[in-house]
Short mmCIF file of C-alpha atoms in Angstrom, two decimals:
data_model
loop_
_atom_site.label_atom_id
_atom_site.label_comp_id
_atom_site.label_asym_id
_atom_site.label_seq_id
_atom_site.Cartn_x
_atom_site.Cartn_y
_atom_site.Cartn_z
CA MET A 1 -33.27 101.74 28.97
CA PRO A 2 -30.01 101.26 30.80
CA LYS A 3 -26.89 101.16 28.64
CA GLY A 4 -25.65 97.68 27.84
CA VAL A 5 -28.93 95.95 28.38
CA GLY A 6 -30.08 94.16 25.32
CA VAL A 7 -33.71 93.94 24.47
CA SER A 8 -35.09 91.40 22.09
CA MET A 9 -37.61 92.31 19.47
CA SER A 10 -40.36 90.45 21.25
CA GLU A 11 -39.67 92.34 24.48
CA PHE A 12 -39.69 95.64 22.58
CA ILE A 13 -43.11 94.88 21.20
CA ILE A 14 -44.39 94.01 24.66
CA LEU A 15 -43.02 97.29 26.11
CA ASP A 16 -44.65 99.25 23.36
CA GLU A 17 -47.94 97.65 24.04
CA ASN A 18 -47.61 98.38 27.75
CA GLU A 19 -46.88 102.01 27.13
CA ASN A 20 -49.95 102.32 24.96
CA GLN A 21 -51.96 100.81 27.74
CA LYS A 22 -50.62 103.40 30.16
CA GLY A 23 -52.31 106.39 28.59
CA ILE A 24 -50.96 107.07 25.19
CA PRO A 25 -53.97 108.14 23.25
CA GLN A 26 -54.82 105.91 20.37
CA THR A 27 -57.23 106.47 17.59
CA GLU A 28 -60.09 104.18 17.98
CA GLU A 29 -61.05 102.24 14.96
CA PRO A 30 -64.43 100.89 14.38
CA LYS A 31 -64.70 97.45 15.95
CA GLU A 32 -65.95 94.55 13.97
CA PRO A 33 -67.75 91.79 15.62
CA GLN A 34 -65.12 88.97 16.47
CA LYS A 35 -65.69 85.30 15.97
CA LYS A 36 -64.96 83.02 18.85
CA PRO A 37 -61.95 80.82 17.93
CA SER A 38 -62.48 77.02 17.80
CA ARG A 39 -60.95 74.83 20.53
CA LEU A 40 -58.82 72.80 18.04
CA ARG A 41 -57.36 75.91 16.62
CA GLY A 42 -56.53 77.04 20.06
CA TYR A 43 -54.65 73.87 20.80
CA ILE A 44 -52.63 74.14 17.60
CA VAL A 45 -51.77 77.74 18.28
CA GLY A 46 -50.79 76.83 21.79
CA VAL A 47 -48.44 74.05 20.66
CA LEU A 48 -46.85 76.32 18.09
CA CYS A 49 -46.34 79.01 20.66
CA PHE A 50 -44.80 76.46 23.00
CA LEU A 51 -42.44 75.13 20.38
CA ARG A 52 -41.53 78.69 19.31
CA LYS A 53 -40.48 79.61 22.75
CA ASN A 54 -36.83 78.45 23.57
CA LEU A 55 -36.52 76.27 20.42
CA GLN A 56 -32.74 76.05 20.57
CA TRP A 57 -32.86 74.62 24.06
CA LYS A 58 -35.41 72.07 23.09
CA LEU A 59 -33.25 70.87 20.16
CA LEU A 60 -30.22 70.66 22.39
CA SER A 61 -32.19 68.63 24.92
CA LEU A 62 -33.22 66.15 22.19
CA LEU A 63 -29.61 65.74 21.05
CA VAL A 64 -28.45 65.14 24.60
CA ALA A 65 -31.18 62.57 25.10
CA VAL A 66 -30.02 60.64 22.01
CA LEU A 67 -26.41 60.75 23.16
CA VAL A 68 -27.42 59.54 26.59
CA TRP A 69 -29.38 56.67 25.06
CA VAL A 70 -26.42 55.65 22.85
CA THR A 71 -24.10 55.88 25.80
CA ILE A 72 -26.36 53.73 27.92
CA MET A 73 -26.64 51.17 25.15
CA ASN A 74 -22.85 51.04 24.70
CA ILE A 75 -22.35 50.64 28.39
CA ASP A 76 -24.86 47.77 28.46
CA ASP A 77 -23.69 45.97 25.19
CA PRO A 78 -20.73 47.84 23.72
CA TYR A 79 -19.41 47.23 20.19
CA ILE A 80 -16.03 45.55 20.09
CA THR A 81 -13.64 44.27 17.40
CA VAL A 82 -12.63 40.61 17.55
CA THR A 83 -10.25 38.48 15.48
CA ILE A 84 -11.60 35.32 13.83
CA PRO A 85 -8.68 33.12 12.65
CA ASP A 86 -8.52 30.21 10.23
CA VAL A 87 -11.65 30.82 8.21
CA PRO A 88 -11.32 28.30 5.32
CA VAL A 89 -11.41 29.73 1.83
CA SER A 90 -13.45 27.81 -0.77
CA SER A 91 -12.41 27.80 -4.43
CA LEU A 92 -15.03 28.43 -7.09
CA ASN A 93 -14.96 27.66 -10.81
CA GLU A 94 -11.71 25.65 -10.80
CA SER A 95 -12.86 24.10 -14.06
CA VAL A 96 -11.71 27.21 -15.94
CA LEU A 97 -8.13 26.02 -15.32
CA GLN A 98 -8.72 22.37 -16.19
CA GLU A 99 -10.22 23.45 -19.50
CA ARG A 100 -6.78 24.85 -20.31
CA GLY A 101 -4.99 21.69 -19.14
CA LYS A 102 -3.79 23.35 -15.95
CA ILE A 103 -4.33 22.85 -12.26
CA SER A 104 -3.54 25.15 -9.38
CA GLU A 105 -1.75 24.73 -6.11
CA ILE A 106 -2.45 27.28 -3.40
CA GLU A 107 0.69 29.01 -2.19
CA SER A 108 -1.17 31.21 0.30
CA GLY A 109 -4.74 32.02 1.13
CA LYS A 110 -6.08 28.61 2.10
CA THR A 111 -7.46 30.31 5.20
CA VAL A 112 -8.12 33.93 6.11
CA THR A 113 -8.06 35.85 9.39
CA LEU A 114 -10.90 38.35 9.94
CA LYS A 115 -11.31 41.40 12.13
CA VAL A 116 -15.02 41.74 12.91
CA HIS A 117 -16.85 44.62 14.60
CA ALA A 118 -20.05 43.64 16.44
CA PRO A 119 -21.85 43.96 19.78
CA SER A 120 -19.87 42.22 22.46
CA SER A 121 -22.71 39.82 23.21
CA ILE A 122 -22.49 38.62 19.59
CA ALA A 123 -18.79 39.10 18.84
CA GLU A 124 -17.72 36.78 21.63
CA LYS A 125 -19.77 33.96 20.13
CA LEU A 126 -18.61 34.29 16.53
CA THR A 127 -16.49 31.44 15.06
CA ALA A 128 -14.99 30.63 11.68
CA GLN A 129 -18.09 28.56 10.86
CA ASP A 130 -20.20 31.74 10.85
CA PHE A 131 -18.35 33.18 7.83
CA LEU A 132 -18.10 32.20 4.19
CA ALA A 133 -14.84 33.00 2.38
CA VAL A 134 -14.63 32.27 -1.35
CA ALA A 135 -12.09 32.80 -4.13
CA ASP A 136 -13.63 32.80 -7.60
CA TYR A 137 -11.05 31.63 -10.18
CA ARG A 138 -12.82 33.60 -12.87
CA GLN A 139 -11.44 36.73 -11.15
CA MET A 140 -7.82 35.49 -11.27
CA SER A 141 -5.32 38.17 -12.21
CA LEU A 142 -2.34 37.88 -14.55
CA VAL A 143 -0.10 37.14 -11.57
CA TYR A 144 -2.35 34.24 -10.50
CA SER A 145 -3.95 35.94 -7.49
CA VAL A 146 -7.67 35.67 -6.72
CA PRO A 147 -9.56 38.14 -4.49
CA ILE A 148 -11.07 36.64 -1.35
CA GLN A 149 -14.65 37.65 -0.63
CA VAL A 150 -16.02 37.20 2.91
CA SER A 151 -19.60 37.34 4.20
CA VAL A 152 -21.68 36.05 7.07
CA ARG A 153 -23.12 32.66 6.19
CA ASP A 154 -26.82 32.50 5.43
CA ASP A 155 -27.24 29.67 7.90
CA SER A 156 -25.41 31.48 10.70
CA PRO A 157 -27.67 32.26 13.69
CA TYR A 158 -26.22 35.79 13.70
CA ASN A 159 -27.19 36.64 10.12
CA LYS A 160 -30.19 38.83 11.08
CA GLU A 161 -31.30 42.35 10.18
CA ASP A 162 -31.22 43.56 13.78
CA ILE A 163 -27.65 42.34 14.31
CA ASP A 164 -24.96 44.64 12.99
CA ILE A 165 -21.80 42.69 12.07
CA THR A 166 -19.12 44.52 10.14
CA ILE A 167 -16.06 42.81 8.59
CA GLU A 168 -13.36 45.42 9.04
CA SER A 169 -10.50 43.56 7.37
CA ARG A 170 -9.30 40.18 6.10
CA GLU A 171 -5.76 38.87 5.95
CA PRO A 172 -4.73 37.92 3.35
CA GLU A 173 -6.97 39.68 0.89
CA VAL A 174 -6.07 37.43 -2.06
CA MET A 175 -5.36 33.77 -2.69
CA VAL A 176 -2.04 33.27 -4.48
CA LEU A 177 -1.85 30.31 -6.89
CA THR A 178 0.82 28.33 -8.71
CA LEU A 179 -0.28 26.79 -12.01
CA GLU A 180 0.99 23.37 -13.14
CA ASN A 181 0.17 20.91 -15.88
CA TYR A 182 -2.82 18.69 -15.19
CA THR A 183 -2.16 14.93 -15.55
CA SER A 184 -3.56 11.49 -14.67
CA GLN A 185 -1.87 8.19 -13.82
CA THR A 186 -3.04 4.66 -13.01
CA PHE A 187 -1.87 3.01 -9.77
CA ARG A 188 -2.22 -0.50 -8.33
CA VAL A 189 -4.24 -0.67 -5.11
CA ASP A 190 -2.48 -2.61 -2.32
CA ILE A 191 -4.10 -3.93 0.85
CA GLN A 192 -2.79 -3.18 4.31
CA THR A 193 -4.20 -5.23 7.18
CA LYS A 194 -4.77 -3.82 10.62
CA GLY A 195 -4.80 -6.26 13.51
CA GLU A 196 -4.04 -9.98 13.83
CA ALA A 197 -6.49 -12.79 13.17
CA ALA A 198 -7.71 -14.84 16.14
CA GLU A 199 -5.34 -17.49 17.49
CA GLY A 200 -5.40 -20.56 15.28
CA TYR A 201 -6.46 -18.59 12.18
CA TYR A 202 -4.62 -16.87 9.36
CA VAL A 203 -5.51 -14.28 6.72
CA SER A 204 -4.32 -16.22 3.69
CA ASP A 205 -5.51 -14.11 0.79
CA MET A 206 -6.94 -10.68 0.02
CA VAL A 207 -8.42 -9.56 -3.28
CA VAL A 208 -9.32 -5.95 -4.11
CA LYS A 209 -11.78 -5.05 -6.87
CA PRO A 210 -10.99 -3.00 -8.83
CA ASN A 211 -7.27 -3.35 -8.24
CA LEU A 212 -6.37 -0.30 -10.34
CA VAL A 213 -7.30 3.33 -9.71
CA GLN A 214 -6.72 6.46 -11.78
CA ILE A 215 -5.53 9.52 -9.87
CA SER A 216 -5.51 13.02 -11.37
CA GLY A 217 -3.80 16.20 -10.25
CA SER A 218 -0.76 18.34 -10.83
CA GLU A 219 2.40 16.69 -12.11
CA LYS A 220 4.12 17.58 -8.84
CA GLN A 221 1.52 15.81 -6.69
CA ILE A 222 1.23 12.75 -8.94
CA GLU A 223 5.02 12.28 -8.88
CA ARG A 224 4.92 12.26 -5.07
CA ILE A 225 2.67 9.20 -4.94
CA GLU A 226 4.66 6.13 -3.90
CA ARG A 227 1.85 3.68 -3.13
CA VAL A 228 -1.94 3.51 -3.04
CA VAL A 229 -3.49 1.35 -0.33
CA VAL A 230 -6.70 0.46 1.45
CA GLU A 231 -6.69 -0.45 5.12
CA VAL A 232 -8.72 -3.47 6.24
CA GLY A 233 -9.32 -4.40 9.86
CA THR A 234 -8.51 -8.08 10.51
CA GLY A 235 -8.28 -8.07 14.30
CA GLN A 236 -9.51 -11.35 15.89
CA VAL A 237 -11.26 -12.54 12.71
CA LYS A 238 -12.14 -16.24 12.40
CA LYS A 239 -13.88 -16.42 9.04
CA SER A 240 -13.68 -14.93 5.58
CA PHE A 241 -15.47 -11.65 4.85
CA GLU A 242 -16.07 -8.96 2.25
CA ARG A 243 -16.33 -5.19 2.70
CA ASP A 244 -15.76 -1.79 1.06
CA ALA A 245 -12.65 0.23 1.93
CA VAL A 246 -11.50 3.81 1.26
CA ILE A 247 -8.40 4.42 -0.89
CA HIS A 248 -5.48 6.49 0.40
CA ALA A 249 -2.31 7.65 -1.39
CA TYR A 250 1.07 7.94 0.38
CA ASP A 251 4.47 9.38 -0.51
CA LYS A 252 7.82 7.59 -0.11
CA ASN A 253 8.12 8.80 3.51
CA GLY A 254 4.76 7.31 4.46
CA TYR A 255 2.90 10.62 4.64
CA GLU A 256 -0.59 10.73 3.18
CA ILE A 257 -1.06 12.93 0.12
CA ASP A 258 -3.50 15.79 0.77
CA GLU A 259 -6.69 14.61 -0.89
CA SER A 260 -7.66 18.18 -1.69
CA MET A 261 -4.73 18.22 -4.12
CA ILE A 262 -5.62 15.04 -6.06
CA THR A 263 -8.73 13.36 -7.48
CA PHE A 264 -9.53 9.61 -7.51
CA ASP A 265 -11.70 8.17 -10.26
CA THR A 266 -13.16 5.97 -7.51
CA LYS A 267 -12.70 6.50 -3.80
CA GLU A 268 -13.85 3.10 -2.54
CA VAL A 269 -13.05 -0.47 -3.60
CA ASN A 270 -14.36 -3.88 -2.60
CA VAL A 271 -12.04 -6.16 -0.59
CA GLU A 272 -12.47 -9.93 -0.19
CA VAL A 273 -10.51 -11.45 2.72
CA THR A 274 -9.94 -15.21 3.07
CA VAL A 275 -9.39 -16.52 6.63
CA LEU A 276 -8.22 -20.15 7.17
CA PRO A 277 -7.47 -22.34 10.22
CA THR A 278 -3.80 -23.18 10.90
CA LYS A 279 -1.78 -26.27 11.85
CA LYS A 280 1.86 -26.92 12.84
CA ILE A 281 3.58 -29.81 11.00
CA LEU A 282 7.06 -31.39 10.87
CA LEU A 283 9.43 -30.34 8.09
CA LEU A 284 11.68 -33.17 6.88
CA ILE A 285 14.56 -33.17 4.37
CA THR A 286 15.66 -36.18 2.32
CA THR A 287 18.73 -36.38 0.07
CA GLN A 288 18.34 -36.85 -3.65
CA GLY A 289 21.08 -38.12 -5.97
CA GLU A 290 24.55 -39.40 -5.08
CA PRO A 291 27.64 -37.42 -4.11
CA ALA A 292 30.83 -37.64 -6.14
CA TYR A 293 32.63 -40.97 -6.40
CA GLY A 294 34.35 -41.76 -3.19
CA TYR A 295 32.15 -39.47 -1.10
CA GLU A 296 29.11 -40.01 1.01
CA CYS A 297 26.61 -37.83 2.86
CA THR A 298 27.17 -38.54 6.52
CA ASN A 299 24.60 -36.14 7.95
CA ILE A 300 22.03 -33.54 6.98
CA GLN A 301 20.67 -30.68 9.08
CA HIS A 302 17.99 -28.08 8.42
CA VAL A 303 16.30 -25.11 10.07
CA PRO A 304 13.38 -24.80 10.77
CA THR A 305 12.24 -28.32 11.66
CA GLU A 306 8.58 -27.32 12.06
CA ILE A 307 6.39 -25.00 10.04
CA MET A 308 2.93 -23.47 10.46
CA ILE A 309 0.57 -23.86 7.52
CA ALA A 310 -3.03 -22.86 6.83
CA GLY A 311 -5.69 -24.53 4.77
CA LYS A 312 -9.24 -25.78 4.72
CA ALA A 313 -10.14 -27.77 7.81
CA GLU A 314 -10.70 -30.97 5.81
CA ASP A 315 -7.31 -30.65 4.09
CA LEU A 316 -5.41 -30.05 7.34
CA THR A 317 -6.54 -33.41 8.72
CA ASP A 318 -4.57 -35.20 5.97
CA ILE A 319 -1.14 -33.75 6.67
CA TYR A 320 1.24 -34.17 9.62
CA SER A 321 4.63 -33.64 7.98
CA MET A 322 6.17 -32.45 4.76
CA THR A 323 9.32 -33.88 3.15
CA ILE A 324 11.41 -31.78 0.78
CA PRO A 325 14.10 -33.47 -1.41
CA PHE A 326 17.60 -32.01 -1.36
CA ASP A 327 19.82 -32.76 -4.36
CA ILE A 328 23.45 -33.61 -3.50
CA THR A 329 24.41 -35.11 -6.85
CA MET A 330 28.20 -35.10 -7.44
CA GLN A 331 28.93 -33.03 -4.35
CA SER A 332 32.38 -33.62 -2.88
CA LYS A 333 32.27 -31.28 0.12
CA ASP A 334 29.79 -29.94 2.64
CA TYR A 335 26.95 -28.45 0.68
CA GLY A 336 24.31 -25.97 1.85
CA ALA A 337 21.40 -24.20 0.22
CA LYS A 338 18.08 -22.49 0.90
CA ILE A 339 14.85 -24.00 -0.38
CA ASN A 340 11.70 -21.95 -0.85
CA ILE A 341 8.99 -23.63 1.23
CA GLU A 342 6.16 -21.69 -0.43
CA THR A 343 7.25 -22.88 -3.88
CA TYR A 344 7.30 -26.50 -2.70
CA LEU A 345 3.83 -26.19 -1.15
CA GLU A 346 2.49 -24.77 -4.39
CA GLU A 347 4.15 -27.30 -6.69
CA TYR A 348 3.62 -30.50 -4.69
CA TYR A 349 0.31 -29.77 -2.98
CA GLY A 350 -1.38 -27.75 -5.68
CA GLY A 351 -1.90 -24.70 -3.50
CA LYS A 352 -3.98 -26.55 -0.89
CA TYR A 353 -1.80 -25.17 1.89
CA VAL A 354 -0.41 -21.72 2.66
CA LEU A 355 2.75 -21.02 4.67
CA VAL A 356 1.96 -18.89 7.71
CA ASP A 357 5.51 -18.34 9.01
CA GLU A 358 7.29 -15.13 8.04
CA GLU A 359 10.44 -17.10 7.19
CA LYS A 360 9.79 -18.53 3.73
CA TYR A 361 13.01 -20.56 3.32
CA VAL A 362 14.44 -23.69 4.95
CA THR A 363 18.24 -23.67 5.31
CA VAL A 364 19.73 -27.13 4.56
CA THR A 365 23.33 -28.35 5.06
CA ALA A 366 24.55 -31.74 3.82
CA TYR A 367 27.83 -32.95 5.30
CA ILE A 368 29.90 -34.78 2.65
CA GLU A 369 32.94 -36.90 3.59
CA ARG A 370 35.49 -38.79 1.49
CA LEU A 371 35.27 -42.56 1.85
CA PRO A 372 38.19 -45.03 2.14
CA SER A 373 38.96 -46.77 -1.15
CA ARG A 374 40.34 -50.07 -2.42
CA ASP A 375 41.71 -50.93 -5.85
CA PHE A 376 40.87 -54.23 -7.52
CA LYS A 377 42.72 -55.74 -10.46
CA ILE A 378 40.04 -57.29 -12.59
CA LYS A 379 40.53 -59.89 -15.30
CA SER A 380 38.18 -60.12 -18.23
CA ALA A 381 37.09 -63.53 -16.98
CA ASP A 382 35.46 -61.77 -13.99
CA ILE A 383 33.30 -59.58 -16.22
CA SER A 384 29.92 -60.78 -17.42
CA VAL A 385 28.30 -59.79 -20.72
CA VAL A 386 24.74 -58.51 -20.88
CA GLY A 387 22.60 -57.85 -23.93
CA LEU A 388 24.72 -59.60 -26.59
CA THR A 389 22.61 -60.26 -29.68
CA GLU A 390 22.20 -63.90 -30.67
CA GLY A 391 24.52 -64.87 -33.49
CA TYR A 392 27.30 -62.56 -32.27
CA ASP A 393 30.44 -63.29 -30.31
CA LEU A 394 32.18 -60.81 -27.96
CA ILE A 395 35.92 -60.73 -27.54
CA PHE A 396 37.69 -58.60 -24.88
CA THR A 397 40.47 -56.83 -26.72
CA THR A 398 42.08 -55.41 -23.58
CA LYS A 399 44.61 -58.05 -22.62
CA ASN A 400 45.78 -56.56 -19.35
CA ASP A 401 43.85 -56.43 -16.10
CA ILE A 402 41.72 -53.35 -15.58
CA ASN A 403 41.76 -51.29 -12.39
CA ILE A 404 38.46 -50.82 -10.53
CA LYS A 405 38.42 -48.43 -7.55
CA VAL A 406 35.83 -49.07 -4.87
CA PHE A 407 34.83 -46.59 -2.14
CA GLY A 408 33.07 -47.50 1.05
CA ARG A 409 33.38 -48.02 4.72
CA GLN A 410 36.44 -50.00 5.64
CA GLU A 411 34.52 -52.98 6.98
CA GLU A 412 32.66 -53.27 3.68
CA LEU A 413 35.83 -52.95 1.62
CA ASP A 414 37.57 -55.69 3.60
CA LYS A 415 34.83 -58.20 2.73
CA LEU A 416 34.85 -57.55 -1.02
CA THR A 417 36.20 -59.89 -3.72
CA PRO A 418 36.30 -59.32 -7.47
CA GLN A 419 33.46 -61.79 -7.85
CA ALA A 420 31.38 -59.97 -5.18
CA LEU A 421 31.58 -56.81 -7.28
CA LYS A 422 29.45 -58.54 -9.96
CA LEU A 423 31.00 -56.60 -12.80
CA TYR A 424 29.42 -56.59 -16.26
CA VAL A 425 29.30 -54.82 -19.60
CA ASP A 426 26.03 -54.03 -21.33
CA VAL A 427 26.20 -54.33 -25.14
CA THR A 428 22.50 -54.22 -25.90
CA ASP A 429 21.89 -53.20 -29.53
CA TYR A 430 25.63 -53.13 -30.34
CA GLU A 431 26.49 -54.05 -33.94
CA PRO A 432 29.68 -55.89 -34.96
CA GLY A 433 32.72 -53.68 -34.41
CA SER A 434 35.29 -52.61 -31.86
CA TYR A 435 34.32 -50.50 -28.81
CA TYR A 436 35.40 -49.28 -25.39
CA VAL A 437 32.58 -49.81 -22.95
CA SER A 438 31.96 -49.08 -19.27
CA VAL A 439 32.34 -51.77 -16.70
CA ASN A 440 29.39 -51.61 -14.30
CA SER A 441 28.76 -53.21 -10.94
CA ALA A 442 25.67 -54.88 -9.51
CA THR A 443 27.15 -55.57 -6.11
CA ASP A 444 24.95 -55.85 -3.07
CA ALA A 445 27.62 -54.35 -0.83
CA PHE A 446 27.21 -50.82 0.52
CA VAL A 447 30.02 -49.42 -1.59
CA THR A 448 30.49 -47.12 -4.56
CA VAL A 449 32.22 -48.69 -7.57
CA SER A 450 33.95 -46.45 -10.07
CA HIS A 451 33.20 -47.14 -13.70
CA GLY A 452 36.18 -48.60 -15.49
CA THR A 453 36.41 -49.13 -19.25
CA ILE A 454 37.48 -52.12 -21.32
CA GLY A 455 37.97 -52.79 -25.03
CA ILE A 456 35.69 -55.25 -26.79
CA ALA A 457 35.07 -56.56 -30.30
CA ILE A 458 31.76 -57.93 -31.49
CA GLU A 459 31.85 -60.41 -34.40
CA GLU A 460 29.44 -62.65 -36.14
CA ALA A 461 29.60 -66.16 -34.71
CA VAL A 462 31.46 -68.81 -36.86
CA ASP A 463 29.83 -72.29 -37.22
CA ALA A 464 31.95 -75.26 -35.96
CA MET A 465 33.45 -77.54 -38.71
CA VAL A 466 32.80 -81.33 -38.37
CA VAL A 467 35.87 -83.51 -39.28
CA ASP A 468 35.66 -87.30 -39.84
CA ASP A 469 39.03 -88.90 -39.22
CA GLY A 470 37.84 -92.25 -40.56
CA THR A 471 37.53 -93.81 -37.17
CA GLY A 472 33.98 -92.70 -36.61
CA ASN A 473 34.95 -90.01 -34.07
CA VAL A 474 33.74 -86.49 -34.68
CA ASP A 475 35.86 -83.47 -33.55
CA ASP A 476 34.62 -79.90 -33.32
CA ASP A 477 37.37 -77.87 -34.92
CA MET A 478 37.40 -74.44 -33.25
CA PRO A 479 38.54 -71.54 -35.41
CA ASP A 480 41.04 -70.33 -32.82
CA SER A 481 42.67 -72.53 -30.25
CA ASP A 482 43.25 -69.75 -27.75
CA ALA A 483 39.81 -68.15 -28.09
CA GLY A 484 38.90 -69.23 -24.59
CA GLU A 485 41.55 -66.93 -23.16
CA ASP A 486 40.21 -63.78 -24.91
CA THR A 487 36.50 -64.36 -24.65
CA GLY A 488 34.76 -63.23 -21.54
CA GLN A 489 32.07 -65.18 -19.85
CA GLU A 490 28.68 -64.66 -21.35
CA GLY A 491 25.78 -64.33 -18.99
CA THR A 492 23.40 -62.04 -17.30
CA ALA A 493 24.45 -59.53 -14.70
CA PRO A 494 22.89 -60.08 -11.30
CA SER A 495 19.76 -58.13 -10.80
CA GLU A 496 20.25 -54.93 -8.92
#
């Protein structure tokens, strides 16, 4: 054999057999009769011989075939990694905190971002709704962090055995919590309308049942609540109605409180809305009382002069104007004030009407001017006595004239006389004694008479003595010869 040529064992055996066939004498052994092999055995032997020949090449060919198949499959639908953002994280077993009087606020980990490895035909269709992310509070650590577990949702169309979806990573991996005290507080429910009623109609009243709601949550969130309201649509309404409305809580800046952070004991309330027809009427002002002595109200102005009210249709037919009294008693200069129209409607009409206008007050100004005056010197003889009890006499103890000042327009003052003033004193129920009493006036003139005072004495009347001078003439002897000068005229003051 040439040097350097390798011969395998099988080839050596073949060469040896060939050499024996070429003439090397062999000892003949007795031959036994041979059985003819079966056909099945021949097939098996043939397959084994085939597999035994070049086995390493056959195995290599199989491996290459697999690699080619994988390559072809990756070229046709390759695996890729995609990012799925904003997968919401659900909290489980929050009650374990409430049992300890605590509640959590999530600092981070409300949502999670996933990196997912899947065939491109599937990966490109995956969304956050295909994944379930949960944080179980029973697994919370001492630093208030909860592991986030992510899986493909059972109801996802891609959750199948023949679809390989691998979640490579999640960010963040934990939900970080802040623990606060758990508390509850009761709030009043206000109503906020949305839209205007139809022309000629007005939303006069709204009632919410129940009007109180209890809200629970962390102390921080409860303290943020400024108002609790329900919104009710009232656009173009013409009649009263009733409906349910959802409660919302707002902070002082008007931002709605995240409802995931608080709990309402009831989320809906019933709202009754009353809608009434409207009518425009005149608003009038009348003065009440008298200004100070010597003054008169020369004019009165007010704004507004018309108001819009609402009420039942049958009640609106009975009203065309409304008059509000304005008290100017003892005013000596221009006097202004604001009067609450709503209060007047309630007090004088028993709540039959509702003010529609946004302006709830009428501004009134009374113009007060000083009148010309005239002084009168009055004698007691010009003063009548009213109310003197029978059996009593009245004597004016003031000897001098009294001064009476009269205010009025000049033309009225010029026509006056002391007698036209119709002055009198009223001594009804006075007992005997000395007094200073007011001098009143019952004049028909358009003037203001100041009240003067005068001294009086009330005495029991003395019977007249009868004297017979022997001639048959009878004289009435008066107790005081000058009594006529001191006694005022008795009579009745003119009716006012």
